mmCIF file of C-alpha atoms in Angstrom:
data_model
loop_
_atom_site.group_PDB
_atom_site.id
_atom_site.type_symbol
_atom_site.label_atom_id
_atom_site.label_comp_id
_atom_site.label_asym_id
_atom_site.label_seq_id
_atom_site.Cartn_x
_atom_site.Cartn_y
_atom_site.Cartn_z
ATOM 1 C CA MET A 1 25.388 4.589 30.849
ATOM 2 C CA ASN A 2 21.774 3.332 31.147
ATOM 3 C CA ILE A 3 20.691 -0.324 31.666
ATOM 4 C CA LYS A 4 20.127 -1.018 27.995
ATOM 5 C CA LYS A 5 23.076 0.573 26.811
ATOM 6 C CA LYS A 6 25.528 -1.443 29.240
ATOM 7 C CA LEU A 7 23.767 -4.939 27.758
ATOM 8 C CA LYS A 8 24.274 -4.013 24.247
ATOM 9 C CA SER A 9 28.173 -3.166 25.356
ATOM 10 C CA VAL A 10 28.457 -6.914 27.031
ATOM 11 C CA ILE A 11 26.500 -8.604 24.948
ATOM 12 C CA PRO A 12 26.782 -10.318 21.469
ATOM 13 C CA PRO A 13 24.877 -8.553 18.554
ATOM 14 C CA LYS A 14 23.799 -12.131 16.799
ATOM 15 C CA VAL A 15 22.969 -13.129 21.008
ATOM 16 C CA ILE A 16 20.526 -9.151 20.952
ATOM 17 C CA ARG A 17 19.088 -10.159 17.267
ATOM 18 C CA PHE A 18 18.449 -13.916 18.446
ATOM 19 C CA SER A 19 16.797 -12.998 21.158
ATOM 20 C CA LYS A 20 14.508 -10.658 20.037
ATOM 21 C CA ARG A 21 13.567 -13.473 16.957
ATOM 22 C CA LEU A 22 12.842 -15.641 20.019
ATOM 23 C CA PHE A 23 10.907 -13.265 22.099
ATOM 24 C CA TYR A 24 9.239 -10.570 19.893
ATOM 25 C CA LYS A 25 5.833 -11.560 18.334
ATOM 26 C CA TYR A 26 6.155 -9.421 14.871
ATOM 27 C CA LYS A 27 8.087 -9.355 12.108
ATOM 28 C CA CYS A 28 8.252 -6.755 9.796
ATOM 29 C CA PRO A 29 8.405 -8.232 6.128
ATOM 30 C CA VAL A 30 10.038 -4.940 4.364
ATOM 31 C CA CYS A 31 13.032 -4.451 6.744
ATOM 32 C CA GLU A 32 12.859 -7.878 8.091
ATOM 33 C CA ASN A 33 13.364 -6.489 12.033
ATOM 34 C CA PRO A 34 11.945 -8.227 14.679
ATOM 35 C CA VAL A 35 9.316 -5.917 16.446
ATOM 36 C CA GLY A 36 7.860 -5.596 19.455
ATOM 37 C CA ASN A 37 4.799 -3.708 18.208
ATOM 38 C CA PHE A 38 3.943 -1.139 15.269
ATOM 39 C CA PHE A 39 2.969 2.245 15.795
ATOM 40 C CA PRO A 40 -0.859 3.187 15.344
ATOM 41 C CA LEU A 41 -1.967 5.749 13.281
ATOM 42 C CA PRO A 42 -1.297 8.949 13.790
ATOM 43 C CA LYS A 43 -3.261 10.424 16.403
ATOM 44 C CA GLU A 44 -4.609 13.096 14.316
ATOM 45 C CA TYR A 45 -7.081 9.825 12.345
ATOM 46 C CA TYR A 46 -8.187 9.613 16.043
ATOM 47 C CA GLU A 47 -8.831 12.911 16.800
ATOM 48 C CA ASN A 48 -10.859 14.094 13.166
ATOM 49 C CA GLU A 49 -12.587 10.443 13.544
ATOM 50 C CA VAL A 50 -14.559 12.640 16.685
ATOM 51 C CA LYS A 51 -14.199 15.594 15.409
ATOM 52 C CA TYR A 52 -15.910 15.130 12.012
ATOM 53 C CA ASN A 53 -18.217 12.594 13.422
ATOM 54 C CA LEU A 54 -16.931 10.345 10.414
ATOM 55 C CA LYS A 55 -19.486 8.404 8.447
ATOM 56 C CA TYR A 56 -17.222 5.144 8.426
ATOM 57 C CA LYS A 57 -14.693 4.496 11.432
ATOM 58 C CA PHE A 58 -11.269 3.396 10.623
ATOM 59 C CA ASP A 59 -12.276 -0.469 11.960
ATOM 60 C CA GLN A 60 -14.407 -0.700 9.152
ATOM 61 C CA LEU A 61 -11.912 -0.475 6.151
ATOM 62 C CA GLU A 62 -11.069 -3.899 4.507
ATOM 63 C CA THR A 63 -7.154 -3.528 4.696
ATOM 64 C CA LEU A 64 -6.129 -1.643 7.609
ATOM 65 C CA ASN A 65 -4.586 -2.276 10.899
ATOM 66 C CA HIS A 66 -4.749 1.023 12.632
ATOM 67 C CA SER A 67 -3.569 -0.171 15.859
ATOM 68 C CA LYS A 68 -0.408 -1.667 14.257
ATOM 69 C CA TYR A 69 -0.093 0.503 11.569
ATOM 70 C CA ARG A 70 3.529 1.436 10.931
ATOM 71 C CA CYS A 71 6.901 -0.408 11.504
ATOM 72 C CA PRO A 72 8.528 1.558 14.301
ATOM 73 C CA VAL A 73 12.143 0.331 12.242
ATOM 74 C CA CYS A 74 11.635 0.798 8.483
ATOM 75 C CA LEU A 75 8.192 3.090 8.652
ATOM 76 C CA ALA A 76 6.810 0.583 6.021
ATOM 77 C CA ASN A 77 3.145 0.937 6.733
ATOM 78 C CA ASP A 78 0.444 -2.542 6.700
ATOM 79 C CA ARG A 79 -0.575 -1.889 3.004
ATOM 80 C CA ASP A 80 3.830 -2.173 2.121
ATOM 81 C CA ARG A 81 3.878 -4.893 4.393
ATOM 82 C CA ILE A 82 1.341 -7.187 2.146
ATOM 83 C CA TYR A 83 2.797 -5.693 -1.108
ATOM 84 C CA THR A 84 6.447 -6.834 0.116
ATOM 85 C CA LEU A 85 5.028 -10.287 1.292
ATOM 86 C CA TYR A 86 3.747 -10.993 -2.158
ATOM 87 C CA LEU A 87 6.425 -9.535 -4.242
ATOM 88 C CA LYS A 88 8.463 -11.804 -2.276
ATOM 89 C CA ASP A 89 6.346 -14.964 -3.651
ATOM 90 C CA PHE A 90 6.502 -13.642 -6.990
ATOM 91 C CA PHE A 91 10.595 -13.116 -7.156
ATOM 92 C CA ARG A 92 10.997 -16.504 -5.796
ATOM 93 C CA ARG A 93 8.838 -17.674 -8.485
ATOM 94 C CA ALA A 94 10.080 -15.844 -11.339
ATOM 95 C CA GLU A 95 11.932 -15.671 -14.144
ATOM 96 C CA ASN A 96 15.330 -14.839 -14.288
ATOM 97 C CA LYS A 97 15.381 -11.497 -15.845
ATOM 98 C CA LYS A 98 14.976 -7.878 -14.725
ATOM 99 C CA TYR A 99 11.404 -6.779 -14.236
ATOM 100 C CA ASN A 100 10.704 -2.895 -15.515
ATOM 101 C CA LEU A 101 9.132 -1.329 -12.299
ATOM 102 C CA VAL A 102 7.369 2.012 -11.666
ATOM 103 C CA ASP A 103 5.808 2.889 -8.507
ATOM 104 C CA PHE A 104 3.538 5.820 -8.122
ATOM 105 C CA GLY A 105 3.214 8.063 -4.990
ATOM 106 C CA PRO A 106 6.399 5.994 -3.453
ATOM 107 C CA SER A 107 6.231 5.392 0.281
ATOM 108 C CA LEU A 108 9.919 5.214 2.411
ATOM 109 C CA GLY A 109 10.466 1.963 3.892
ATOM 110 C CA PHE A 110 8.756 0.008 0.679
ATOM 111 C CA SER A 111 10.372 1.885 -1.668
ATOM 112 C CA ASN A 112 13.826 1.544 -0.156
ATOM 113 C CA TRP A 113 13.030 -2.140 -0.013
ATOM 114 C CA LEU A 114 12.428 -2.203 -4.143
ATOM 115 C CA LYS A 115 15.285 -0.244 -5.036
ATOM 116 C CA LYS A 116 17.117 -3.487 -3.592
ATOM 117 C CA GLN A 117 15.542 -5.944 -5.650
ATOM 118 C CA ASP A 118 17.940 -7.550 -7.999
ATOM 119 C CA LYS A 119 14.729 -8.229 -10.288
ATOM 120 C CA ILE A 120 13.451 -4.690 -10.952
ATOM 121 C CA LYS A 121 14.575 -1.988 -12.581
ATOM 122 C CA TYR A 122 13.102 0.909 -10.374
ATOM 123 C CA ARG A 123 11.181 3.938 -11.190
ATOM 124 C CA SER A 124 9.429 6.184 -8.710
ATOM 125 C CA ALA A 125 6.701 8.469 -9.651
ATOM 126 C CA ASP A 126 4.491 11.779 -8.589
ATOM 127 C CA LEU A 127 2.948 14.632 -10.026
ATOM 128 C CA PHE A 128 3.742 16.444 -6.591
ATOM 129 C CA LEU A 129 6.374 14.737 -4.563
ATOM 130 C CA LYS A 130 10.078 15.668 -4.717
ATOM 131 C CA ASP A 131 12.944 13.048 -4.984
ATOM 132 C CA VAL A 132 11.067 10.857 -7.729
ATOM 133 C CA ASP A 133 11.974 9.693 -11.089
ATOM 134 C CA ASP A 134 9.594 11.208 -12.762
ATOM 135 C CA LYS A 135 7.084 14.107 -12.354
ATOM 136 C CA VAL A 136 4.349 12.039 -13.798
ATOM 137 C CA ASP A 137 -0.013 12.922 -13.936
ATOM 138 C CA ILE A 138 -1.222 9.104 -13.588
ATOM 139 C CA THR A 139 -4.167 10.448 -15.933
ATOM 140 C CA ASP A 140 -2.002 11.652 -18.712
ATOM 141 C CA MET A 141 1.486 9.541 -19.086
ATOM 142 C CA GLN A 142 2.790 10.848 -22.212
ATOM 143 C CA LEU A 143 6.270 10.453 -20.644
ATOM 144 C CA TYR A 144 6.088 6.317 -20.669
ATOM 145 C CA LYS A 145 5.584 4.402 -23.530
ATOM 146 C CA ASP A 146 3.142 1.789 -24.730
ATOM 147 C CA GLY A 147 3.847 -1.250 -22.722
ATOM 148 C CA GLN A 148 6.624 0.002 -20.895
ATOM 149 C CA PHE A 149 6.804 -1.729 -17.329
ATOM 150 C CA ASP A 150 5.838 -5.268 -16.503
ATOM 151 C CA ILE A 151 5.149 -4.359 -13.171
ATOM 152 C CA PHE A 152 3.177 -0.906 -10.991
ATOM 153 C CA ILE A 153 2.245 0.023 -8.312
ATOM 154 C CA CYS A 154 -0.842 2.063 -7.875
ATOM 155 C CA SER A 155 -1.561 2.197 -4.081
ATOM 156 C CA HIS A 156 -3.752 4.823 -2.702
ATOM 157 C CA ILE A 157 -3.750 6.873 -5.331
ATOM 158 C CA LEU A 158 -7.065 6.897 -7.386
ATOM 159 C CA GLU A 159 -9.348 8.438 -4.838
ATOM 160 C CA HIS A 160 -7.164 11.670 -5.220
ATOM 161 C CA VAL A 161 -7.622 12.276 -8.978
ATOM 162 C CA ASN A 162 -10.403 13.635 -10.839
ATOM 163 C CA ASP A 163 -10.310 11.068 -13.107
ATOM 164 C CA PRO A 164 -9.613 7.501 -11.684
ATOM 165 C CA ASP A 165 -10.985 5.689 -15.034
ATOM 166 C CA LYS A 166 -8.706 7.714 -17.272
ATOM 167 C CA ALA A 167 -5.818 6.763 -14.858
ATOM 168 C CA LEU A 168 -6.642 3.439 -15.157
ATOM 169 C CA SER A 169 -6.762 3.369 -18.833
ATOM 170 C CA GLU A 170 -3.499 4.772 -19.329
ATOM 171 C CA LEU A 171 -2.055 2.240 -16.609
ATOM 172 C CA PHE A 172 -3.512 -0.411 -19.183
ATOM 173 C CA ARG A 173 -1.511 1.313 -21.858
ATOM 174 C CA ILE A 174 1.936 1.210 -19.977
ATOM 175 C CA THR A 175 1.881 -2.224 -18.853
ATOM 176 C CA SER A 176 3.371 -4.951 -20.724
ATOM 177 C CA LYS A 177 1.322 -7.761 -22.286
ATOM 178 C CA GLY A 178 1.300 -10.422 -19.084
ATOM 179 C CA GLY A 179 2.563 -7.499 -16.987
ATOM 180 C CA TRP A 180 0.398 -6.388 -13.811
ATOM 181 C CA GLY A 181 -0.195 -4.576 -10.882
ATOM 182 C CA ILE A 182 -1.084 -3.613 -7.361
ATOM 183 C CA VAL A 183 -4.127 -1.296 -7.530
ATOM 184 C CA MET A 184 -5.283 -0.434 -3.992
ATOM 185 C CA VAL A 185 -7.618 2.069 -2.478
ATOM 186 C CA PRO A 186 -9.312 2.579 1.035
ATOM 187 C CA LEU A 187 -12.343 0.383 1.202
ATOM 188 C CA VAL A 188 -14.967 -0.184 3.343
ATOM 189 C CA ARG A 189 -16.420 -3.063 4.236
ATOM 190 C CA GLY A 190 -20.000 -3.907 3.015
ATOM 191 C CA ILE A 191 -20.053 -0.902 0.513
ATOM 192 C CA GLU A 192 -20.195 -2.020 -2.984
ATOM 193 C CA GLU A 193 -21.105 1.439 -4.659
ATOM 194 C CA THR A 194 -18.866 4.178 -5.075
ATOM 195 C CA GLN A 195 -19.796 7.052 -3.033
ATOM 196 C CA GLU A 196 -19.014 10.421 -4.758
ATOM 197 C CA ASP A 197 -20.208 13.892 -4.358
ATOM 198 C CA PRO A 198 -18.968 16.973 -5.822
ATOM 199 C CA THR A 199 -20.544 19.584 -3.595
ATOM 200 C CA HIS A 200 -18.407 17.943 -0.736
ATOM 201 C CA LYS A 201 -15.589 20.190 -0.903
ATOM 202 C CA SER A 202 -14.407 21.013 2.128
ATOM 203 C CA ALA A 203 -11.799 19.575 4.568
ATOM 204 C CA GLU A 204 -14.736 18.634 7.023
ATOM 205 C CA GLU A 205 -17.158 17.291 4.239
ATOM 206 C CA ARG A 206 -14.502 14.842 3.130
ATOM 207 C CA TRP A 207 -12.934 14.168 6.294
ATOM 208 C CA LYS A 208 -16.777 12.648 7.337
ATOM 209 C CA HIS A 209 -17.820 11.123 3.616
ATOM 210 C CA TYR A 210 -14.198 10.183 2.690
ATOM 211 C CA LEU A 211 -11.935 9.671 5.372
ATOM 212 C CA GLN A 212 -9.602 12.100 4.585
ATOM 213 C CA ASN A 213 -9.285 15.791 3.438
ATOM 214 C CA ASP A 214 -8.251 15.128 -0.262
ATOM 215 C CA HIS A 215 -9.725 12.179 -1.302
ATOM 216 C CA LEU A 216 -12.303 13.291 -3.648
ATOM 217 C CA ARG A 217 -14.560 9.646 -3.345
ATOM 218 C CA LEU A 218 -15.024 6.317 -1.309
ATOM 219 C CA PHE A 219 -14.876 3.400 -3.493
ATOM 220 C CA GLY A 220 -17.271 0.615 -2.986
ATOM 221 C CA ARG A 221 -15.446 -2.739 -3.974
ATOM 222 C CA SER A 222 -17.596 -3.952 -6.973
ATOM 223 C CA ASP A 223 -17.646 -0.678 -8.621
ATOM 224 C CA PHE A 224 -13.815 -1.048 -7.738
ATOM 225 C CA MET A 225 -13.617 -4.195 -9.198
ATOM 226 C CA ARG A 226 -15.655 -2.808 -12.341
ATOM 227 C CA ARG A 227 -13.306 -0.105 -13.178
ATOM 228 C CA ILE A 228 -10.235 -2.156 -12.927
ATOM 229 C CA GLU A 229 -11.825 -4.183 -15.579
ATOM 230 C CA LYS A 230 -13.391 -1.501 -17.793
ATOM 231 C CA ALA A 231 -9.620 -0.769 -18.358
ATOM 232 C CA GLY A 232 -9.034 -4.182 -19.801
ATOM 233 C CA PHE A 233 -7.480 -5.611 -16.505
ATOM 234 C CA LEU A 234 -8.217 -9.203 -15.198
ATOM 235 C CA VAL A 235 -8.557 -9.071 -11.460
ATOM 236 C CA LYS A 236 -7.308 -10.927 -8.937
ATOM 237 C CA GLU A 237 -7.801 -10.848 -4.923
ATOM 238 C CA HIS A 238 -5.767 -12.401 -2.618
ATOM 239 C CA GLY A 239 -6.639 -12.381 1.365
ATOM 240 C CA VAL A 240 -5.720 -14.169 3.908
ATOM 241 C CA ASP A 241 -6.267 -17.648 2.436
ATOM 242 C CA PHE A 242 -3.461 -16.855 -0.166
ATOM 243 C CA PHE A 243 -1.265 -15.649 2.506
ATOM 244 C CA GLY A 244 -1.712 -17.559 5.460
ATOM 245 C CA GLU A 245 -2.873 -16.661 8.902
ATOM 246 C CA LYS A 246 0.538 -16.948 10.685
ATOM 247 C CA THR A 247 2.267 -14.800 7.724
ATOM 248 C CA PHE A 248 -0.534 -12.077 8.456
ATOM 249 C CA SER A 249 -0.483 -12.370 11.866
ATOM 250 C CA SER A 250 3.162 -12.245 12.286
ATOM 251 C CA SER A 251 3.513 -9.071 9.947
ATOM 252 C CA ALA A 252 0.718 -7.618 11.697
ATOM 253 C CA ILE A 253 -1.874 -7.321 8.286
ATOM 254 C CA SER A 254 -5.194 -7.477 9.780
ATOM 255 C CA LYS A 255 -7.697 -10.691 8.563
ATOM 256 C CA THR A 256 -10.056 -8.860 6.479
ATOM 257 C CA SER A 257 -7.231 -7.414 4.476
ATOM 258 C CA VAL A 258 -7.311 -8.048 0.640
ATOM 259 C CA LEU A 259 -4.696 -7.278 -2.093
ATOM 260 C CA TYR A 260 -5.756 -6.195 -5.633
ATOM 261 C CA ILE A 261 -4.118 -7.101 -8.121
ATOM 262 C CA ALA A 262 -4.764 -6.306 -12.057
ATOM 263 C CA GLN A 263 -3.606 -8.818 -14.748
ATOM 264 C CA LYS A 264 -3.045 -7.809 -18.400
ATOM 265 C CA ASN A 265 -3.077 -10.682 -20.586
#
């Protein structure tokens, strides 16, 4: 028996959990476990940063803590963590009712957390993923009625689709009056206008210009917000001033991170 297993056999679980809370620097808001450190981005990203001489580096992305990217317990990434923080705050203040929520392109740790929330009726949706509730093309969601959902999650989807404006229009249609959604894409700090070139078709070109081989564009911040507003939404931004430096730090969320909320009035 190794030392770690031996200690576990003689020390009560409550003492172990208390010790972790006392000595571990971080806490994942998704699984709520104390965390000594988070996993970085998969090494292929760093290898491709050099291999393809990326136009922009991962350090320049607005919402990304690449060195502390994924929770070692529930595998939630830093985006999932900021979404969870926001939703926890919303649920604390929300009416005592069930909110219909649709999660596009669900990620494992975050979707598992959503399914456990008493205040939502959860549906997952994607065109390609298996084990989702609905097989849906986000640019043509005839499966869903007008105003069907109170909340939607559209995280890192729009950079993959051929017509992001049509997708945003569909998101507006299926959102109830007074409803809202999380809309996020990779954004490079200081880039305001979207960069998109239809001749960039190879994996190498897309890695170089758009930071991933299956991205069709790199959104600029101002243009991204204009597109959301053009669809009919009001855009709200929430950064470190909203969440607090202490919360961002303990959740391993970078100080430059910004959460974009699309509100349907």
